[in-house]
PDB file of C-alpha atoms in Angstrom:
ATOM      1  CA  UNK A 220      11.049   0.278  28.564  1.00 42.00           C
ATOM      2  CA  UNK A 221      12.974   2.230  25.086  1.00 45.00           C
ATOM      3  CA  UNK A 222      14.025   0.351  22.563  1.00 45.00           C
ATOM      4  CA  UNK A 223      16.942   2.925  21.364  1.00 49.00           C
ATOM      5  CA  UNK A 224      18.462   6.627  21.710  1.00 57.00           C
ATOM      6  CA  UNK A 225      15.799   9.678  21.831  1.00 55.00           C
ATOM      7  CA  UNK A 226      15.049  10.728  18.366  1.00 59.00           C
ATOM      8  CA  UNK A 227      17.598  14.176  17.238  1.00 61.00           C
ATOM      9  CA  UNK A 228      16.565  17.257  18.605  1.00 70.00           C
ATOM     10  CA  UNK A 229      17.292  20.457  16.922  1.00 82.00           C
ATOM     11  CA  UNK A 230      17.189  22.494  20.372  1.00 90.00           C
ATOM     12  CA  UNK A 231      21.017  23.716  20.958  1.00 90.00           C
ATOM     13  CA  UNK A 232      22.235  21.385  23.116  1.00 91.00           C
ATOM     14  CA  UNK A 233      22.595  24.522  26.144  1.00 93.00           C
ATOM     15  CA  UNK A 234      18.921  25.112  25.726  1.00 94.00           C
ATOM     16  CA  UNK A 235      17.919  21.486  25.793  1.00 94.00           C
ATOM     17  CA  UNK A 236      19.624  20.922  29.436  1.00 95.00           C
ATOM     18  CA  UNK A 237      18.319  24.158  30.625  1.00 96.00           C
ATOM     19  CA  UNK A 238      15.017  23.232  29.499  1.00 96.00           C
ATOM     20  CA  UNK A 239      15.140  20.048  30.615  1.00 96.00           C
ATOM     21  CA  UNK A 240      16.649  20.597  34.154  1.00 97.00           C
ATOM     22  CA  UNK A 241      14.166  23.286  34.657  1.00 97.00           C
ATOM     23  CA  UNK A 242      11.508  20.393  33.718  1.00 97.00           C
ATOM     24  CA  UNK A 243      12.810  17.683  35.933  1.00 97.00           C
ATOM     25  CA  UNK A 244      13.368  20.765  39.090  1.00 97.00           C
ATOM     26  CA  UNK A 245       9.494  21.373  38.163  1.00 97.00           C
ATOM     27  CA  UNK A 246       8.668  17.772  38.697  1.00 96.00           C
ATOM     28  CA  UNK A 247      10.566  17.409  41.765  1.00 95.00           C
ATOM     29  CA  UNK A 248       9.112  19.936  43.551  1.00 95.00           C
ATOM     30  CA  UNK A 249       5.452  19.070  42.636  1.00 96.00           C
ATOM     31  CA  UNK A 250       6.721  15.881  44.009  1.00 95.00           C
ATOM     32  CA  UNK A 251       7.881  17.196  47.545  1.00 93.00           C
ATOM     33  CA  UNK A 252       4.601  19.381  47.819  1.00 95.00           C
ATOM     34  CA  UNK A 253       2.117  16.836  47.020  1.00 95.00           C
ATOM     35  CA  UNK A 254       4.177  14.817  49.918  1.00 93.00           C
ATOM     36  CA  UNK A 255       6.236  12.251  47.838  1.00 91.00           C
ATOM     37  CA  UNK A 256       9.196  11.318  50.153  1.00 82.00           C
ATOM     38  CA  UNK A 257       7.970  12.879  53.226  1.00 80.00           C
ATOM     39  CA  UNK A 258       5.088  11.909  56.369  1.00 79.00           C
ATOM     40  CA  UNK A 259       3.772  15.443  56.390  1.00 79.00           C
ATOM     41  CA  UNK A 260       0.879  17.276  54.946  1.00 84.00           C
ATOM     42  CA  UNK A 261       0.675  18.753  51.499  1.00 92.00           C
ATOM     43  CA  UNK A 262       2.583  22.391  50.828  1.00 91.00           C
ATOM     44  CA  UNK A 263      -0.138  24.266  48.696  1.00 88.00           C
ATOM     45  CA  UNK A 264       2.140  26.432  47.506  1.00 90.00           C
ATOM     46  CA  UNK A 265       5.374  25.972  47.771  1.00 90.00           C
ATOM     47  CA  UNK A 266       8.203  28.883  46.392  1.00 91.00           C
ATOM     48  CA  UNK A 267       9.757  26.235  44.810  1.00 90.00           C
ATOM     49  CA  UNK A 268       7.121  25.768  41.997  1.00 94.00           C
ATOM     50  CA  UNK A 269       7.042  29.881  41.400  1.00 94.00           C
ATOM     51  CA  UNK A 270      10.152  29.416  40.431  1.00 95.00           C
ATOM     52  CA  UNK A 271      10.639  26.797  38.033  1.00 97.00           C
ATOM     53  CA  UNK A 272       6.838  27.105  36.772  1.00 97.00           C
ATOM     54  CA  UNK A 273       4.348  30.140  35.424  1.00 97.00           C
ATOM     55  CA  UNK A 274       0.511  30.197  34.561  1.00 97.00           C
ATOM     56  CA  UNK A 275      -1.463  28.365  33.412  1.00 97.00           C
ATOM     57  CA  UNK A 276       0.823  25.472  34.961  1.00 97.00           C
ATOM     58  CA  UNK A 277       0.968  27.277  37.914  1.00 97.00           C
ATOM     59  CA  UNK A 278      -2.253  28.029  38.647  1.00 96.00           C
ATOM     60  CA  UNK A 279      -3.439  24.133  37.575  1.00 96.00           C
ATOM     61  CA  UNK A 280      -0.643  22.746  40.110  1.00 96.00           C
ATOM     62  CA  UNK A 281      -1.745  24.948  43.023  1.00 96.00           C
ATOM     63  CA  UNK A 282      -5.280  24.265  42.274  1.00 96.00           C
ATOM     64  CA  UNK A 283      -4.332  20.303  42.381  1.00 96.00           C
ATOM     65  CA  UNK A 284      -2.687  20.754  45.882  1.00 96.00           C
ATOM     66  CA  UNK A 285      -4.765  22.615  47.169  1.00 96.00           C
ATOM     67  CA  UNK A 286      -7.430  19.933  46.518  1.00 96.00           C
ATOM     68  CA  UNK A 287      -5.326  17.421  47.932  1.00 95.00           C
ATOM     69  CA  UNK A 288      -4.592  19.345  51.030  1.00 95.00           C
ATOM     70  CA  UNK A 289      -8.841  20.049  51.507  1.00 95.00           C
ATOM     71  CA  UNK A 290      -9.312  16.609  51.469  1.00 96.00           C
ATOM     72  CA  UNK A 291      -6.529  16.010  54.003  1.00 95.00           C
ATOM     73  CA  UNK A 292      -4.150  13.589  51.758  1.00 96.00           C
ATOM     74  CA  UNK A 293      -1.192  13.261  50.416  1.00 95.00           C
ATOM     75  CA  UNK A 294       1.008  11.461  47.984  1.00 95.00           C
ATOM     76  CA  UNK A 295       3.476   8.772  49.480  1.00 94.00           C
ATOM     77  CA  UNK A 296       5.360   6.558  48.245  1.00 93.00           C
ATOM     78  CA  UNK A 297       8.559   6.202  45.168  1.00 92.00           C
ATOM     79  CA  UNK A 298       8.862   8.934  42.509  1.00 93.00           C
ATOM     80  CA  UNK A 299       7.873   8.094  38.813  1.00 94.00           C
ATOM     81  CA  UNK A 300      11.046   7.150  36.639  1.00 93.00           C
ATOM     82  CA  UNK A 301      11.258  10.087  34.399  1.00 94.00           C
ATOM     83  CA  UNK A 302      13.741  10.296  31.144  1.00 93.00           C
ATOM     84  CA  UNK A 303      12.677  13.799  29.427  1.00 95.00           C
ATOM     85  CA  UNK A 304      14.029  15.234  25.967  1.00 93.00           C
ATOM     86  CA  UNK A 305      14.362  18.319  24.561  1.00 94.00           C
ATOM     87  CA  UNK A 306      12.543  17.711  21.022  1.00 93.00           C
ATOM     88  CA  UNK A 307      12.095  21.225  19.228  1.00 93.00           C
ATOM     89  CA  UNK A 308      11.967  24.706  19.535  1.00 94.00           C
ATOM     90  CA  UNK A 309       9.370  27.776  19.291  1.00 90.00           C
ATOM     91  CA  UNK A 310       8.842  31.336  19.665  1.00 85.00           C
ATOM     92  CA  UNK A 311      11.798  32.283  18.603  1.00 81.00           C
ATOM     93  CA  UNK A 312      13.847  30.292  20.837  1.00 83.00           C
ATOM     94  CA  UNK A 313      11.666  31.257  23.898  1.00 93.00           C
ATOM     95  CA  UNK A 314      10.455  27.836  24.137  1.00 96.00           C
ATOM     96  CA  UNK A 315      11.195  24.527  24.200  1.00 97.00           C
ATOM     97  CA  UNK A 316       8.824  21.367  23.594  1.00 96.00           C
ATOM     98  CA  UNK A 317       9.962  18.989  26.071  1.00 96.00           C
ATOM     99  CA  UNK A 318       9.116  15.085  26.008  1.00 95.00           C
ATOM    100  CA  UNK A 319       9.414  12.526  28.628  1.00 96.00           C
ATOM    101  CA  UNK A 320       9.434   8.763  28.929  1.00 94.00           C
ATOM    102  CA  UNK A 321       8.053   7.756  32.596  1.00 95.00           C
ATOM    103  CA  UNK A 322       7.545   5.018  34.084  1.00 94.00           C
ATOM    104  CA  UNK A 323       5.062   4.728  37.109  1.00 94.00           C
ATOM    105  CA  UNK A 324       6.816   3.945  40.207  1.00 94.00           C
ATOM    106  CA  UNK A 325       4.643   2.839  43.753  1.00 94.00           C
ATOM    107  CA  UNK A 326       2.973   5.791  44.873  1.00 94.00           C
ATOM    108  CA  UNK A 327      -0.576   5.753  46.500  1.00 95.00           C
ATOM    109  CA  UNK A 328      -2.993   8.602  47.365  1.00 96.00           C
ATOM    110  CA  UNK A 329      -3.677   8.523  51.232  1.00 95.00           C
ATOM    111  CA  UNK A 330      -5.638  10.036  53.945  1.00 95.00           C
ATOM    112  CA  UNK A 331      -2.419  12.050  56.068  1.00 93.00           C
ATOM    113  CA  UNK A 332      -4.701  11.393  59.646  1.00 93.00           C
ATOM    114  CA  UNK A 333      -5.697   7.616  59.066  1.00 94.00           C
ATOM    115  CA  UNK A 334      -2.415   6.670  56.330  1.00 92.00           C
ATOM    116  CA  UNK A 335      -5.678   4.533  54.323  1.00 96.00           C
ATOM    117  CA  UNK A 336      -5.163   4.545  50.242  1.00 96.00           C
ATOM    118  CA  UNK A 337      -7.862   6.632  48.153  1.00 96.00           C
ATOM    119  CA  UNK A 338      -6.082   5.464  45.313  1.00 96.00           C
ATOM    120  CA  UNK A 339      -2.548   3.794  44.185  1.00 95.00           C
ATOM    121  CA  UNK A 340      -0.517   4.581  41.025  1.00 91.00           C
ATOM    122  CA  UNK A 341      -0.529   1.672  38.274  1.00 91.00           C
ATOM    123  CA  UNK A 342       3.272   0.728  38.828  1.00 93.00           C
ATOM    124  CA  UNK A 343       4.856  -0.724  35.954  1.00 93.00           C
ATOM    125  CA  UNK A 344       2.887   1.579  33.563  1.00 94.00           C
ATOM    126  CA  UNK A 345       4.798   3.397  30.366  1.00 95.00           C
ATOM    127  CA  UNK A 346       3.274   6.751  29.401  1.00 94.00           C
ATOM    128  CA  UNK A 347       4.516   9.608  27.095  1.00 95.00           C
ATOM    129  CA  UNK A 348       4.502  13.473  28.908  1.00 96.00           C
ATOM    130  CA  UNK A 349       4.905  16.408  26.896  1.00 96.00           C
ATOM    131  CA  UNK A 350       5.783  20.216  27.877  1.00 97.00           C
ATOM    132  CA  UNK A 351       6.306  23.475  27.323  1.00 97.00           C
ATOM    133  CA  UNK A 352       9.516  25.291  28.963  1.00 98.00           C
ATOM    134  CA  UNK A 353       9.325  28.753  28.434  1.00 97.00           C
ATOM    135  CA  UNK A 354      12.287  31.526  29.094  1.00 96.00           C
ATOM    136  CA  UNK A 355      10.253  34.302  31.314  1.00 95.00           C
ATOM    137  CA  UNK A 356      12.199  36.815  33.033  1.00 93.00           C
ATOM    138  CA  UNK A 357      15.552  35.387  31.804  1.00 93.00           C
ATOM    139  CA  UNK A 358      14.612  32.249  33.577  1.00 96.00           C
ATOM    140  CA  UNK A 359      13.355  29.073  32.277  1.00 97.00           C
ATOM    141  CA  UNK A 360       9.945  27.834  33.424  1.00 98.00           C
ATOM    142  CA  UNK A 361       7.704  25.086  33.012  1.00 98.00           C
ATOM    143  CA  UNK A 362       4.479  26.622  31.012  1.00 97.00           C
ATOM    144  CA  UNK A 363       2.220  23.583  30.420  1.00 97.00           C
ATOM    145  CA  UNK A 364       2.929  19.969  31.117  1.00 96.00           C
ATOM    146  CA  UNK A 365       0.284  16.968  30.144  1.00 96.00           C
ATOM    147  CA  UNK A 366      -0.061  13.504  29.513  1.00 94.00           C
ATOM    148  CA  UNK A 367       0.037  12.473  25.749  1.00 94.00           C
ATOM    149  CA  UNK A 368       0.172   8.614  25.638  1.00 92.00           C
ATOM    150  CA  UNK A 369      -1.042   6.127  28.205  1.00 92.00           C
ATOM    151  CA  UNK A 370      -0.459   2.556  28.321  1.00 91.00           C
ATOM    152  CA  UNK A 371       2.638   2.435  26.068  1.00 92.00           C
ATOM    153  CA  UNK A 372       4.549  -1.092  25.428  1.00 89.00           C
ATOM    154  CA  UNK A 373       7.877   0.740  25.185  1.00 88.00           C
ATOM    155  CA  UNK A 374       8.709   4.488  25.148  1.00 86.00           C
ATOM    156  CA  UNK A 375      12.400   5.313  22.903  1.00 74.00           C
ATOM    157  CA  UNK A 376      14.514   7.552  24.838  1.00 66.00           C
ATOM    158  CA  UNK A 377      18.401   7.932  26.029  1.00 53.00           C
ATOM    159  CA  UNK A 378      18.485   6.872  29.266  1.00 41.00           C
ATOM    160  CA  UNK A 379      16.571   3.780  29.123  1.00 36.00           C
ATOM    161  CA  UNK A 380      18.915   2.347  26.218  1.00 33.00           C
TER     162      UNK A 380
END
């Protein structure tokens, strides 16, 4: 989907993988919990998330899978194609402004008991994430993570060039 290298960041380049492998651990295991790769039931709240995430991410992600789990489904299915950047810096160096080119993979919503779909993921589809990774504790964590851009045509990043 990128047309070209991710624009220069300014983040030293220790910070930016730090940041960035913190982000993509975060994804992964919100990935595991919500049941991506698996045939099992959806982890609430699993340790892994405490420790590559902090409030108010957190708290939103638990809240998420623990609606998933009351409703007795689960994600199945491929993992999104992710390529994030390190873009900037704030706070003093405390955090880092993360962006990411994904691309929706084939992933569906279903009921664990019956395996039906509620709903499917629109494969194929470019979008723009952006994120905070904060250092708490000595630690880098994930502090907020949204969607910016649906429905891109192309998204410019490294790994896709």
């Amino acid at each position: 989907p990128a047309q070209g290298e991710a624009p220069p960041s300014c983040v030293p380049p220790d910070m930016a993988r730090d940041a960035v492998d913190t982000y993509v651990a975060f994804h992964q295991a919100f990935d595991r919990a919500a049941g991506l790769g698996g045939d099992g039931e959806v982890v609430a709240r699993p340790p892994e998330l405490k420790a590559t995430a902090v409030d108010p991410q957190l708290s939103r992600v638990h809240e998420f899978l623990r609606d998933l789990a009351s409703k007795g489904h689960a994600v199945r299915g491929e993992r999104d194609r992710r390529d994030p950047w390190a873009v900037a810096t704030r706070n003093g160096d405390r955090s880092v402004i993360v962006y990411d080119c994904v691309m929706l993979s084939e992933s569906a919503v279903v009921d664990v008991d019956s395996g039906d779909v509620v709903a499917r993921n629109n494969a194929g589809l470019i979008r723009l994430d952006g994120g905070e990774v904060r250092r708490v504790g000595g630690r880098w964590k994930v502090r907020s993570w949204e969607i910016v851009e649906r429905g891109l045509e192309e998204c410019t990043s490294s790994a896709y060039s």
